[in-house]
Structures are given as C-alpha cells and as structure tokens.
Coordinates of C-alpha atoms and ligand atoms in Angstrom, one line a residue:
X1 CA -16.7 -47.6 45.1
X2 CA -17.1 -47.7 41.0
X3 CA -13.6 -49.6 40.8
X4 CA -15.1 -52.2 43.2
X5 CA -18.6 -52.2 41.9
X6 CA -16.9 -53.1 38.1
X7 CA -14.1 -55.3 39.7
X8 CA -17.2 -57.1 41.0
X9 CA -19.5 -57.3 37.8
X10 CA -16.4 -58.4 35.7
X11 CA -15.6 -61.5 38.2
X12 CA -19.1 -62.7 37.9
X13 CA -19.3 -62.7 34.4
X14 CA -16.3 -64.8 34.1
X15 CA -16.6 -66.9 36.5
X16 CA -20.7 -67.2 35.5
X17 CA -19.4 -68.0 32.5
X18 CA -16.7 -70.4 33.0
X19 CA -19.0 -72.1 35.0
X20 CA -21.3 -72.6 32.4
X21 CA -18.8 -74.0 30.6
X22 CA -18.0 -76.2 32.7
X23 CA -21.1 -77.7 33.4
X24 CA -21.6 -78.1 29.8
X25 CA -18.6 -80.0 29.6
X26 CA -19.4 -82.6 32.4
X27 CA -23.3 -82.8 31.5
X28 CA -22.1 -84.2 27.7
X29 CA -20.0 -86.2 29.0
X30 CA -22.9 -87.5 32.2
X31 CA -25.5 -87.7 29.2
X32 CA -23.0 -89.7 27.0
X33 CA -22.6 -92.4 30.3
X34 CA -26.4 -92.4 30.1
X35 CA -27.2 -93.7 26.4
X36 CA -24.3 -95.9 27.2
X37 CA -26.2 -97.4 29.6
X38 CA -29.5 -97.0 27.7
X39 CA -27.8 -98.7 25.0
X40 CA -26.3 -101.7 27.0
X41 CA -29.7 -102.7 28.7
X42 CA -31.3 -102.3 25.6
X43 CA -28.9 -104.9 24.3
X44 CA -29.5 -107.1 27.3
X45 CA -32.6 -107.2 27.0
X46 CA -33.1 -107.9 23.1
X47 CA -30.7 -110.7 23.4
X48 CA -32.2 -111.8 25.7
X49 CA -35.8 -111.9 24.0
X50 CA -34.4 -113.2 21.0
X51 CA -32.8 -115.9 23.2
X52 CA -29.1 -115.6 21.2
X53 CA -31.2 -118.1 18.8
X54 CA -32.4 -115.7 16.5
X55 CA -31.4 -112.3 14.9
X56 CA -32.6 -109.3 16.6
X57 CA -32.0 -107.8 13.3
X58 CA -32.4 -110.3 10.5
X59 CA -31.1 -109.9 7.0
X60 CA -33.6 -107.6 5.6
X61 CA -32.7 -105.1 8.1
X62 CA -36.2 -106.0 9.7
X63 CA -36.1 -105.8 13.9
X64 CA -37.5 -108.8 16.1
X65 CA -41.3 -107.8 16.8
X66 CA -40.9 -109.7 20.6
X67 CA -38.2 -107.4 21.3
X68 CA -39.7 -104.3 19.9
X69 CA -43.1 -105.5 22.0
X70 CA -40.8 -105.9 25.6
X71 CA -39.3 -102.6 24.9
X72 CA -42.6 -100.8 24.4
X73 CA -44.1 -101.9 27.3
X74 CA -45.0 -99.0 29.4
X75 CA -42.8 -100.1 32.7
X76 CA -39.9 -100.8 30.2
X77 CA -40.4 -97.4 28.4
X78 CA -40.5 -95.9 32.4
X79 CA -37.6 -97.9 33.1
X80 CA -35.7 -96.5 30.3
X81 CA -36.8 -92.6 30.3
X82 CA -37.2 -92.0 33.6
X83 CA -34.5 -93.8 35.3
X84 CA -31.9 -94.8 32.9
X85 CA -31.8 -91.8 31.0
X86 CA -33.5 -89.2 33.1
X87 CA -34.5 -87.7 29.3
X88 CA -36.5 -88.6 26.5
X89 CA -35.1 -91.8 24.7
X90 CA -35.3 -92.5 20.9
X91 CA -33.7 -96.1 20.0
X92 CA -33.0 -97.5 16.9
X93 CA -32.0 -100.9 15.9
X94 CA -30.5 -101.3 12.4
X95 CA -27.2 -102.9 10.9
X96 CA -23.7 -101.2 10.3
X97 CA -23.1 -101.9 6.2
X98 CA -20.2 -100.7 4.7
X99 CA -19.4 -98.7 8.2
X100 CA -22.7 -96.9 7.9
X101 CA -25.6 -97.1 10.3
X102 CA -28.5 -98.6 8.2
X103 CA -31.6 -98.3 10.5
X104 CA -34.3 -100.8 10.7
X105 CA -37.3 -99.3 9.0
X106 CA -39.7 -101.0 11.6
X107 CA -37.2 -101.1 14.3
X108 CA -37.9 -97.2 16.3
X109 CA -39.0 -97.2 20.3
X110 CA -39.4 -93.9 21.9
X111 CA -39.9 -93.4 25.5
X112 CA -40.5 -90.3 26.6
X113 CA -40.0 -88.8 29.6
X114 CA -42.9 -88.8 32.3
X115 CA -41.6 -87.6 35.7
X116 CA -41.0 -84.1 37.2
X117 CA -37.5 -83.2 37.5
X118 CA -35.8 -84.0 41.1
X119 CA -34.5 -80.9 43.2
X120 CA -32.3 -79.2 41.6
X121 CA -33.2 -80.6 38.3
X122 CA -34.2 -78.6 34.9
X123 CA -34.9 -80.0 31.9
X124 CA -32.4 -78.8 28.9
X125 CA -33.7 -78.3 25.6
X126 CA -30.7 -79.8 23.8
X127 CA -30.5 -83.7 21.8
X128 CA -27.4 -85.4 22.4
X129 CA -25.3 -86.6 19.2
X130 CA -26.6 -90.0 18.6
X131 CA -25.1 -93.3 20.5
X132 CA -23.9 -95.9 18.1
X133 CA -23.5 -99.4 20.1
X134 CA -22.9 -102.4 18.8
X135 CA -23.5 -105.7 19.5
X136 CA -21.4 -108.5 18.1
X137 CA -21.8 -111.2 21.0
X138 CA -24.5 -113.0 18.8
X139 CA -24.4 -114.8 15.8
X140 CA -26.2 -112.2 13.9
X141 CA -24.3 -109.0 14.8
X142 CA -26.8 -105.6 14.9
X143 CA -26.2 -102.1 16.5
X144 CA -28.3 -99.8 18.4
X145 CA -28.1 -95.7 18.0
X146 CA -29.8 -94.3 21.0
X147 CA -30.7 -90.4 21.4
X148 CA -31.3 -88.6 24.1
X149 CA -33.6 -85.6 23.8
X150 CA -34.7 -82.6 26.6
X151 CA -32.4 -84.3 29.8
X152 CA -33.2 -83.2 33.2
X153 CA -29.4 -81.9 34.7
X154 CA -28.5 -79.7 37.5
X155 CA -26.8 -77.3 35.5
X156 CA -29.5 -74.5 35.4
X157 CA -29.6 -75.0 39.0
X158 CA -26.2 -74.8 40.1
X159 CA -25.5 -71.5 38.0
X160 CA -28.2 -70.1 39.2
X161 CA -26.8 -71.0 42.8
X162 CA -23.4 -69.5 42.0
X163 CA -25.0 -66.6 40.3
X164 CA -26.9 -65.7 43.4
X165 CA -24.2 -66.3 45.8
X166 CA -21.9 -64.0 43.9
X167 CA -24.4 -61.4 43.9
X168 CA -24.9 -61.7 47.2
X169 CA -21.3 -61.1 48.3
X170 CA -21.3 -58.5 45.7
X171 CA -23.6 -56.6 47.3
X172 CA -21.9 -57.3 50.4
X173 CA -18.7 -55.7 49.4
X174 CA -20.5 -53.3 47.7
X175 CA -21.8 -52.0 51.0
X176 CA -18.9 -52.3 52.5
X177 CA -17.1 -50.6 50.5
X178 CA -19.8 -47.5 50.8
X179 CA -19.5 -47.7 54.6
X180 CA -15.6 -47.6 54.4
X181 CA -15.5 -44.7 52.0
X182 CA -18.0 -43.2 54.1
X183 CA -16.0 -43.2 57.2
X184 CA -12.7 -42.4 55.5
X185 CA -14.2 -39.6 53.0
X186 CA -15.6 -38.6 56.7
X187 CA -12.2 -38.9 58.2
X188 CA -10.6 -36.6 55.6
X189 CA -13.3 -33.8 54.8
X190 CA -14.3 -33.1 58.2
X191 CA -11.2 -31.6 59.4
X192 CA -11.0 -30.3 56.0
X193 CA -14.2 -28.9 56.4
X194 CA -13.9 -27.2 59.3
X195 CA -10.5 -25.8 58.1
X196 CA -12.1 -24.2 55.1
X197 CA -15.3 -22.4 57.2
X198 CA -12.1 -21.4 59.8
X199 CA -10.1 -20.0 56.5
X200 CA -13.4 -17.8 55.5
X201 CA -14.2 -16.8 59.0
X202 CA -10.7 -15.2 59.0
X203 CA -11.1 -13.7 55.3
X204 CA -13.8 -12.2 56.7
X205 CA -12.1 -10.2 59.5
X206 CA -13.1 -13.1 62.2
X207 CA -9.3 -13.1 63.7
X208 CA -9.8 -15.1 67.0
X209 CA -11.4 -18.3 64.8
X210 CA -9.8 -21.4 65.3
X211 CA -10.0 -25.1 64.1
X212 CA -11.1 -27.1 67.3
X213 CA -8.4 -29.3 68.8
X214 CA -10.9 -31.8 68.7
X215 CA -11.3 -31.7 64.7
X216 CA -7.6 -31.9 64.8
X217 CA -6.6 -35.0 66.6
X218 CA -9.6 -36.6 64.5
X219 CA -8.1 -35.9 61.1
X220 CA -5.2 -37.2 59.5
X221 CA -2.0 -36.5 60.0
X222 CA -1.9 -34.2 57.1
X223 CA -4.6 -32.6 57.8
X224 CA -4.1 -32.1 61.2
X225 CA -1.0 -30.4 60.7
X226 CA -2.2 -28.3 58.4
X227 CA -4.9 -27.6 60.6
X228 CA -2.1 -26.6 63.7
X229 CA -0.2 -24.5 61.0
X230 CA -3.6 -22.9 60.1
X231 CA -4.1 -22.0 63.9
X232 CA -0.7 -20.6 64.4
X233 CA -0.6 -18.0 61.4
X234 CA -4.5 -17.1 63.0
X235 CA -2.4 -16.3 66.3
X236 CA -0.1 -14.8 64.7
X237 CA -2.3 -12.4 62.6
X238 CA -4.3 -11.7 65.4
X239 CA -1.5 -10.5 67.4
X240 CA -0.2 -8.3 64.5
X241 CA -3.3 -6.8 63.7
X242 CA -3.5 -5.9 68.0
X243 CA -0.3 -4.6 67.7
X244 CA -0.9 -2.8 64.5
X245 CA -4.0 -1.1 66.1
X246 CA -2.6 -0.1 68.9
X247 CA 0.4 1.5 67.3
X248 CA -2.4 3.2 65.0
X249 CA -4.5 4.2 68.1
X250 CA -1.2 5.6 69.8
X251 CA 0.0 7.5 66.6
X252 CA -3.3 9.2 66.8
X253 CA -2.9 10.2 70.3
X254 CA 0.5 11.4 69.6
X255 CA -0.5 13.4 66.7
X256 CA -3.2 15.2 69.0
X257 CA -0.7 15.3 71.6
X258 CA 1.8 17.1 69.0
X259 CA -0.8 19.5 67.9
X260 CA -2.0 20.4 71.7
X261 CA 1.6 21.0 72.6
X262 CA 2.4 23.3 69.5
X263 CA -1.3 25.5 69.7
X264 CA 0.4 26.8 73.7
X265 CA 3.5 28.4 72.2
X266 CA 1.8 29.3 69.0
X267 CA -1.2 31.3 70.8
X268 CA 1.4 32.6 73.4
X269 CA 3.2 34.1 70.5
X270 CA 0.3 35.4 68.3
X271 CA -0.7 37.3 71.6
X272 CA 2.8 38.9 72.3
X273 CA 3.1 40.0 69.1
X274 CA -0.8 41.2 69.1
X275 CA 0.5 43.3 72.7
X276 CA 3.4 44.5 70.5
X277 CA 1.8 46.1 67.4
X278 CA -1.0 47.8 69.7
X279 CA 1.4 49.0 72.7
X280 CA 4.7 48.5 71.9
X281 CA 5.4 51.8 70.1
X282 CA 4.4 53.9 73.3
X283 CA 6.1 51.7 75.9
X284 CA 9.6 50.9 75.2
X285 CA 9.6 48.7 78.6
X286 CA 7.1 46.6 78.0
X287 CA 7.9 46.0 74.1
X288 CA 11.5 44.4 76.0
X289 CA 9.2 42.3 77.9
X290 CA 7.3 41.2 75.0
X291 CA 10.2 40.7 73.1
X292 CA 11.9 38.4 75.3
X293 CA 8.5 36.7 76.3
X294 CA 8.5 35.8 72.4
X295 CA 11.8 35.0 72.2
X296 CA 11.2 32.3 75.3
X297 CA 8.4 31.2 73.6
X298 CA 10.5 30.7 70.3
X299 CA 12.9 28.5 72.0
X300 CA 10.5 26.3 73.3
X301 CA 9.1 25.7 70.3
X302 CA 12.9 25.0 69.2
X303 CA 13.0 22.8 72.2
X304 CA 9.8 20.3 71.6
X305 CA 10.2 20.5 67.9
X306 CA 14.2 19.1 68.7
X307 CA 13.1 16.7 71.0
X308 CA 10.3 15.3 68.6
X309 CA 12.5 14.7 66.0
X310 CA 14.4 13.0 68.1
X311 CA 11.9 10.8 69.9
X312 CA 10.8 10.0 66.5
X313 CA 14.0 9.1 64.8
X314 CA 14.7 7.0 68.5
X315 CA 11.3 5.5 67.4
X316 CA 11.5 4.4 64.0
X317 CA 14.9 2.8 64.7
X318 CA 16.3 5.6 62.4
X319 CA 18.9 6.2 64.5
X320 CA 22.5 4.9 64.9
X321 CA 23.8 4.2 67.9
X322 CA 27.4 5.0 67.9
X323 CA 29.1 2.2 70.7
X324 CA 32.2 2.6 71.8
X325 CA 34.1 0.9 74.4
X326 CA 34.8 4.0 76.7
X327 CA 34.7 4.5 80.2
X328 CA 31.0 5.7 81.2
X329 CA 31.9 8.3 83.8
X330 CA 33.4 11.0 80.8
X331 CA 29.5 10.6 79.6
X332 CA 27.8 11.0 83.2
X333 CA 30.4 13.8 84.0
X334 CA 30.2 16.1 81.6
X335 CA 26.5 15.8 81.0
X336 CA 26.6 17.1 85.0
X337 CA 28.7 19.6 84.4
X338 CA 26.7 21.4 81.8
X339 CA 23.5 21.3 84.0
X340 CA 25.4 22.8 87.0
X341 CA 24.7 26.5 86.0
X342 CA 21.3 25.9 86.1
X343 CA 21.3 23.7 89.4
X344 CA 22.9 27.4 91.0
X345 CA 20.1 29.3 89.4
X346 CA 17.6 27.3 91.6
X347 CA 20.4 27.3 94.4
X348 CA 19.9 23.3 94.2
X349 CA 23.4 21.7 95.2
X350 CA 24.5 19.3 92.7
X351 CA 27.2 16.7 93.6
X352 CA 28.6 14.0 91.2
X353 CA 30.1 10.6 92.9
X354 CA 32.4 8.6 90.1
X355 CA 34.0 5.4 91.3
X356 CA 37.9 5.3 90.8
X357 CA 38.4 2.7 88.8
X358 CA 37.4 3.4 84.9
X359 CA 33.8 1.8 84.4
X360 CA 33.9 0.5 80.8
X361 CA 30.8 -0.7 78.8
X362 CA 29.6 -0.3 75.1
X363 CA 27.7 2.7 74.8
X364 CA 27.0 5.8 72.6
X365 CA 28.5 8.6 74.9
X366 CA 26.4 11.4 73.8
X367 CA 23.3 9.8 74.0
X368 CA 24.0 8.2 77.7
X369 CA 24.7 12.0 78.0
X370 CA 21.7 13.0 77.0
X371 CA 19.5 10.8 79.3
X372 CA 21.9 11.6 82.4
X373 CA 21.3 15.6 81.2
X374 CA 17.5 14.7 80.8
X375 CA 17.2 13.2 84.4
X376 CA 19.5 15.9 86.0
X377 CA 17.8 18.5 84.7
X378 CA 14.5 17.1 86.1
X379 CA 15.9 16.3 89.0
X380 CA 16.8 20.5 89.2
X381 CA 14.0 21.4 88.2
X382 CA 11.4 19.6 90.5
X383 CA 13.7 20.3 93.6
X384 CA 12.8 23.7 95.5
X385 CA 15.8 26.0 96.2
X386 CA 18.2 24.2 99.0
X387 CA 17.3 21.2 98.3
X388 CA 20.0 18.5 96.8
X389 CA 20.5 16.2 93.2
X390 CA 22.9 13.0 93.6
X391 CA 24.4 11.6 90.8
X392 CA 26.4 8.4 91.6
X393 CA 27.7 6.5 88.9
X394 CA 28.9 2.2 89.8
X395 CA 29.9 -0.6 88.3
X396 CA 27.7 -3.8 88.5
X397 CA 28.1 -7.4 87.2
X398 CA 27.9 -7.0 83.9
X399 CA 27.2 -3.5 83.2
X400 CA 27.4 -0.1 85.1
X401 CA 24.5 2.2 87.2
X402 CA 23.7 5.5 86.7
X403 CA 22.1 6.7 89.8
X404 CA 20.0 10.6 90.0
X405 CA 18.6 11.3 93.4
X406 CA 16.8 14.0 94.3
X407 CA 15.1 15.9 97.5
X408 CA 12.9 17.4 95.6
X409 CA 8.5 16.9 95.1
X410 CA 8.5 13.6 94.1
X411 CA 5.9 11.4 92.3
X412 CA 2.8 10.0 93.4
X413 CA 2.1 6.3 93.9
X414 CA -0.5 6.4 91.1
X415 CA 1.3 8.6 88.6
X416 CA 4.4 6.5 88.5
X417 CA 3.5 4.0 86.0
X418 CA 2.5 7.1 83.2
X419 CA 5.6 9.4 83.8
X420 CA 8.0 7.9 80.6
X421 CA 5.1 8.2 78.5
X422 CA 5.1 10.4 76.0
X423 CA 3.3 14.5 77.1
X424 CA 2.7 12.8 80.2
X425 CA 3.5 15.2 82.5
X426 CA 2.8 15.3 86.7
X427 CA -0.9 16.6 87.6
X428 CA 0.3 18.2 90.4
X429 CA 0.2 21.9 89.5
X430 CA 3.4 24.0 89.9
X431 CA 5.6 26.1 88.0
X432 CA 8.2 23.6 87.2
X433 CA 6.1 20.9 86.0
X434 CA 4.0 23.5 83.4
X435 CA 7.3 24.5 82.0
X436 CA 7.9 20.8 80.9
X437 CA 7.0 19.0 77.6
X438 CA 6.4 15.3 78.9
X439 CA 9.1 14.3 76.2
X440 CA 12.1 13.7 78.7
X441 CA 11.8 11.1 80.4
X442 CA 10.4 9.2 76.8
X443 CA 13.3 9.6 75.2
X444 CA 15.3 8.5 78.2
X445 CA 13.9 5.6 77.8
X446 CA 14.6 5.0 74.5
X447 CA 18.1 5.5 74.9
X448 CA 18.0 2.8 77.5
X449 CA 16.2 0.3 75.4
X450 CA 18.6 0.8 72.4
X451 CA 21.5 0.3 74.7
X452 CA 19.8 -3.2 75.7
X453 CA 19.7 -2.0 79.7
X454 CA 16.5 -0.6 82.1
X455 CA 15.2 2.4 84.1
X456 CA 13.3 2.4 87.0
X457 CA 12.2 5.2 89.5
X458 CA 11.3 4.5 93.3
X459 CA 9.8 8.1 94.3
X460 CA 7.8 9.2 97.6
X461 CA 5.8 12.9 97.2
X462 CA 7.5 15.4 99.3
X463 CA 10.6 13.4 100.3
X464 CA 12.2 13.0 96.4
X465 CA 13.1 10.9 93.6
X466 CA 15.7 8.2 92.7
X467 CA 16.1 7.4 89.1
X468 CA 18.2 4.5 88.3
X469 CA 19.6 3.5 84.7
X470 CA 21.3 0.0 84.5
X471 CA 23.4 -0.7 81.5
X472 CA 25.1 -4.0 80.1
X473 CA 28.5 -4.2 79.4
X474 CA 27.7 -5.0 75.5
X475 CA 24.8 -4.6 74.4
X476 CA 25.0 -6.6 71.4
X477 CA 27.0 -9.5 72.9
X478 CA 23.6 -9.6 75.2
X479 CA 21.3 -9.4 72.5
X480 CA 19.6 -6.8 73.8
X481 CA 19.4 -4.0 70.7
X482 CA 16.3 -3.0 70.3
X483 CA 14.0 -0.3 68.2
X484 CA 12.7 1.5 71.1
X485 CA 9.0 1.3 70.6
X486 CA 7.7 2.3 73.9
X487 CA 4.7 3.7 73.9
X488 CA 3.4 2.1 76.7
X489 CA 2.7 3.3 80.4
X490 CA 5.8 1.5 82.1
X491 CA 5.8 0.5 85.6
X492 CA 7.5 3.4 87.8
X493 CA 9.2 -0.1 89.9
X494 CA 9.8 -1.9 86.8
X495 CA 12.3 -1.8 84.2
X496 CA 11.0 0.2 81.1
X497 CA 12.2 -2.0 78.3
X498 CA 9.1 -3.5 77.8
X499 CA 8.2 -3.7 74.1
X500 CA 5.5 -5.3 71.9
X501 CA 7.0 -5.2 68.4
X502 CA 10.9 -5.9 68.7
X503 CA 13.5 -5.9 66.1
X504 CA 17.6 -5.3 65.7
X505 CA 19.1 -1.2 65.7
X506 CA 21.2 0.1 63.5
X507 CA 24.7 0.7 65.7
X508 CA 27.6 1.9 64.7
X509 CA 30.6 0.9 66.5
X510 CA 34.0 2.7 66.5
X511 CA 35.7 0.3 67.9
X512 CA 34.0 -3.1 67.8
X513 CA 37.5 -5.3 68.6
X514 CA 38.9 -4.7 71.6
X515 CA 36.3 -6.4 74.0
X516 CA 38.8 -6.7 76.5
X517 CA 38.9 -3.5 77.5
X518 CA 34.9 -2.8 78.5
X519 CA 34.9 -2.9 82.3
X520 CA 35.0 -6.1 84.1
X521 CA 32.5 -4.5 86.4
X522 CA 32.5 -7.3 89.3
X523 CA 31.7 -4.8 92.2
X524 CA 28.2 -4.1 92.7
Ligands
LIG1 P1 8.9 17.1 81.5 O1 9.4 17.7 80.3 O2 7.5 17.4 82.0 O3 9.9 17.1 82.6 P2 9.5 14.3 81.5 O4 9.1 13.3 80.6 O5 10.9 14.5 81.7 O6 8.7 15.6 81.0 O7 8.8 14.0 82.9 C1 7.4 13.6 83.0 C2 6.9 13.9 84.3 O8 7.5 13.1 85.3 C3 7.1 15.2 84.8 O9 6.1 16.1 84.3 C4 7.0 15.1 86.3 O10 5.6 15.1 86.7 C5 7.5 13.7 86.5 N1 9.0 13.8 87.0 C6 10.0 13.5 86.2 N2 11.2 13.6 86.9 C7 10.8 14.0 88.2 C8 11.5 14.2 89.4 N3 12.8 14.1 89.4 N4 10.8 14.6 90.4 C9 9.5 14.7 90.4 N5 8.7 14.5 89.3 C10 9.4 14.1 88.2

C-alpha cells in the first residue's frame, strides 16, 4: 500500500507539473497571436483614420489625435480588451530610430479589461513581453508595441481539472489497493493463524487439536501444506503419547503383578522356616516336610524369576533369535520327550504325530522348543489323570503347524481372550491352575511373534483345548520380525501377533544361505 500510495503522489507531481509547463508554453505563444492581432487592427484602424494621407506618427514623434480619439472610444477600447485580447491592453505608437523603439510621448491608449472571465477562464497575473509591429505600408512608416497585462486563460482551470482527476483515481487505487491487501493479507494469516493457536493448543498438552480442513483448502498452497504436515505430526504425537501411556500404565501393572507373585513364595517361605526354628528340633518328620516344602517353594521362585527374565529380555527385543534352516520336528520332538515323565506322573498319555517328510523353516530350535514345552506342559497339567495330549506337527503353504490338543478342562468362552496375558491365569479354582504363574502362555507368544507366525486356541470347558502355532517358512523373507510387545488381551480365536509399537529383532542366523533347503511345505 505505501509503494502505491508514493508511486501515486510521485506521478501527479510530474505530470501536474509537466502540465503546467505545458500550458505555459501554449498560453505565450496564444497571448503572442493575440497582440498580434491587437496590433494589426490597431494598424487598420489608424490608417485608416489617418486616411494613408497623413502620418499617424509625424516627424516629431507626435501621434495623430483622430486616431488616438477612435481608439479611445469606449466600444473600441471593449472591442480591443475584451475581445481581441481577452486581457488588459497598453498600446503605444512611436517610431523605430536607429532600430530602437522611440515611443510617442502623447501617443499611449489603455484598455482595460471589463468582462468576467468565460468558464473555465482565470485571469493570470503575468504581462506579456512587449509586441513591436510595424507598419511600413504608408508613406510615413510608424510601429506599434502593444502589451498585454492580467489575460484571462484556461490554464488554472485545466490543472486544476487534471489535478483533481488524478486525485481522484489516486484515491481510487488507493482503495483498491487496501481492499486487495486486505483480502490477500486475509488469505495468508488466516490459515496462518489458525496454525499458530493449533501449534500452542498442542504445546499445551491439547493433543487431539487440529487445523480445520476448511482453513486448509482456503490458504495457500504453502500454507496449506504446512498446515496438513502440522496435522499429521499432531496424529502422530497423539498416537505416541497413547501408546506411551499405555505401555507406562501396563508396566505399572506388571510391576504389581511382579511384586504380588513374589510376596506368595516369600510368605510361604518365611512361614516354613518360622515352623522350623519352633518345631523342627523335636520332630525330625515334619522338619523333612518343611524342608522340602521350602525347597519347592525355592524353585518356584527360581522358576518365575527365570521366566521373567525371559519375558523381559523377549520384550525389550534384547534377545537374539538364532534361525536356522532345520527341520522343525527335532524342535517339537524333543521338547515332547522331556515333558513325558511328567505326562506319566499325571498318568496323562502323551502321543507325538511327526509327518515323514522333513518340515524345514527358519527358526530358533530351542526357543520353538520352549513354546512347544510351555504348551505341553499345560496341556499335562490341566488334563485329569486318563485323559490324552496330541501333539501333531504339519507342513502348510508356506510355513509349518504345531498342533497341542488336549482332553483336559478347557477354557471358558469369556476367559479366552485374557489367557496369553501376562499373570493371567484361569479363575476356575483347582490345583493345577494355582500352581501356575500366568507367564507361559506370554512368552509363547512372544516366541511366535519374533518368528513372524501366530497362535490361536479354540477351547470348550470340560471337553479340552487345541492350541495351534503357525510358522512361516522365513521369517525375515516375510518381513514379519518383530519385538514382541504384547501386552495386550489377544483374542483366544485370533492370531496373537497383534502389536501397537513394532520394530525389526535382533536374529542371528547360522546359516542364512542356503534357502533352498527350508521346507517347500505345499501340503496342508
Ligand atoms: P500358567 O502358568 O498359569 O499355566 P499360562 O500363561 O501358561 O500360565 O496359562 C494361563 C492360563 O491359561 C492358565 O492359568 C489356564 O487358566 C489357561 N490355560 C492355558 N493352557 C490351558 C489348557 N491346555 N487347558 C486349560 N486351560 C489352559
């Protein structure tokens, strides 16, 4: 607005002034045409009065009294002034001696000017140079200087004119410039705006603010992608900030979780040994008891503090998988083998079903081993005496199945979705399930995450449970390494690799060349 405003002051001036100039020009040169003509009836009419007879200027200089008497007759002198000239008129007759104007001391008519100007008109206070005509036609040449004083002219007029049409358009553009930079500044500082109040909502903790979509399609295009890049960090802090509460809210359960699970063994053990030091001296039988009560107690302790470590390390992605191209069924088998003795504690008959054919896939063997050893061994242990586990191990696709069926209690409907949580454990009361930690099935599931597959259970109470692990052939050629972060309540029907924050394992791989011998797996 300032650089029009002075664009627009400067461009008057000069052209005001040029004009000016201008008009000056052409008025000296309009007045000159006027005492010209002043001068030339003036003439006419002295020679005519002095009838070309007689000198109209004699010899002593002195001007003809008849002409001086025509030319100051009031309708000549109106004549003259006020149409001729259009400005005061001072004549003088006189003689040119030696190239010099020599003025008649008698001969000086002035005719002033009477009328108002026309429209338009203004009278100029300026006196022209004088006119010097002269007249040789007679026999007794003369001359005639005529001046012309205080002209009416339309300069005045038509500057003024110009003047206040420029202003007028000045002030035009001057407006329209305000209204433009209105609407642009508009344009641009709304969005901007609305950005900046967005920006300090979110500084001060307001995560779900957003710039409207409406402020965005109105801004520039600058601005408006600002404005959507503004909007998608905003998501995106918001959803870290969710998932960084809930990981905070869960470590806080898992913490109380951890201290409720340590304060059983711990006040188990502080009464044993209370039982010892009163009775233990005097009762040889019941310090055994004790004694093996404690030492019981001890290796569950051993137990959960083992297994935390390890859900922990599975956690934090500390842990390294070690993949290896080998046939699963070594894994499944062996992990079977070493839960047998206790399946013919319980008198629970364990059978293993391996297909013929090698079933090769990328895996860490002694941690598939350890989830086939953690499902077994619940499978045993939530199966009353004469009743059956089922392992049955298959290829698939692209991958193989690890299958653990049971006869045993099964699951209900509604506890299904809780049971790979962490210290979740069934709410049905028995003996088997109190002697549990609600680690196992967590740290199953971890396995299976790291190793890119899924676990699902399909379970009806009284009738058994069938836990199913499917893994990929590679898990790294199927992208599917992942820190296992689960921490939350999987569906019992639904694979249990569900994760909110997800990012690549460490793995080690013994053998990471020979693809071509992981199973081809084609049979379902
Ligand atoms: P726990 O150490 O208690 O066995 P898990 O995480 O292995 O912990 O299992 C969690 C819960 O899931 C168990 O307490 C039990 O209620 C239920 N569960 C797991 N496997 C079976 C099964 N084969 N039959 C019946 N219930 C099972």
């Amino acid at each position: 607005m300032g650089v029009v405003a002075l664009t627009l002051l400067l461009v008057s001036a000069v052209v005001i002034n040029r004009l000016d100039d201008y008009f000056l020009q052409q008025q000296a040169t309009d007045l000159e045409a006027r005492a010209e003509t002043v001068a030339e009836v003036v003439a006419t009419i002295a020679n005519n009065e002095s009838g070309f007879a007689g000198p109209v200027v004699d010899e002593q200089n002195l001007t003809d009294r008849r002409v001086l008497a025509v030319l100051e007759r009031p309708q000549q002198r109106h004549v003259l002034a006020n149409q001729l000239a259009q400005a005061s008129v001072t004549i003088r007759f006189g003689q040119i001696l030696n190239r010099q104007f020599v003025p008649s001391p008698n001969g000086v008519v002035a005719a002033p000017l009477t009328t108002m100007p026309a429209r338009g008109q203004a009278p100029e206070s300026v006196t022209t140079k004088p006119l010097l005509w002269r007249v040789n036609e007679s026999f007794y040449p003369y001359a005639i200087e005529v001046t012309l004083s205080g002209p009416y002219t339309f300069r005045a007029a038509a500057v003024a004119n110009v003047t206040g049409i420029l202003a007028a358009i000045g002030l035009f553009a001057l407006g329209l410039t305000i209204i433009v930079a209105a609407v642009l500044a508009r344009r641009y500082t709304t969005p901007l705006r609305n950005l900046t109040e967005a920006s300090r909502a979110l500084a001060e903790g307001d995560l779900a603010t957003r710039v409207p979509d409406a402020v965005i399609r109105a801004g520039s295009v600058e601005v408006a992608e600002v404005a959507t890049q503004f909007n998608r960090m905003a998501e995106r802090l918001e959803e870290s900030v969710a998932i960084i509460r809930r990981d905070r809210d869960r470590s806080r359960d898992f913490l109380a979780d951890v201290s409720h699970e340590l304060r059983t063994p711990i006040a188990a053990l502080r009464m044993f040994n209370e039982l010892l030091r009163e009775h233990g001296e005097q009762d040889p039988a019941a310090r055994a008891e004790f004694l093996e009560s404690t030492a019981q107690q001890l290796d569950r302790l051993d137990w959960l503090a083992q297994n935390l470590l390890e859900l922990s390390k599975l956690d934090s992605g500390l842990v390294l998988l070690d993949l290896r191209p080998d046939d699963i069924r070594a894994a499944v088998e062996s992990a079977v083998e070493q839960a047998r003795p206790a399946a013919e504690r319980r008198d629970v008959a364990l059978t293993l079903s391996l297909p013929d054919t090698p079933v090769r896939i990328r895996h860490d063997p002694q941690r598939i081993g350890q989830v086939v050893a953690n499902l077994v061994g619940n499978a045993i242990k939530f199966t009353q005496p004469g009743g059956q586990v089922a392992v049955e191990v298959g290829a698939v696709a692209d991958g193989a199945r690890i299958e653990v069926q049971d006869t045993g209690v099964g699951i209900d409907e509604a506890e299904l979705p809780r049971i790979f949580e962490r210290f979740y454990r069934g709410s049905r009361v028995s003996e088997a399930r109190g002697s549990g930690s609600g680690l196992g099935l967590a740290i199953v599931r971890s396995i299976v995450d790291m190793h890119g597959g899924s676990v699902t259970v399909a379970s009806r109470p009284g009738a058994g449970s069938r836990f199913v692990v499917v893994l990929p052939r590679d898990p790294r050629a199927s992208g599917a390494l992942r820190v296992p972060g689960g921490r939350e309540a999987t569906d019992g029907q639904s694979p249990a690799g569900r994760r909110d924050a997800e990012s690549p394992v460490n793995v080690a791989d013994s053998s990471s060349t020979e693809v071509s011998r992981l199973n081809p797996g084609t049979s379902p």
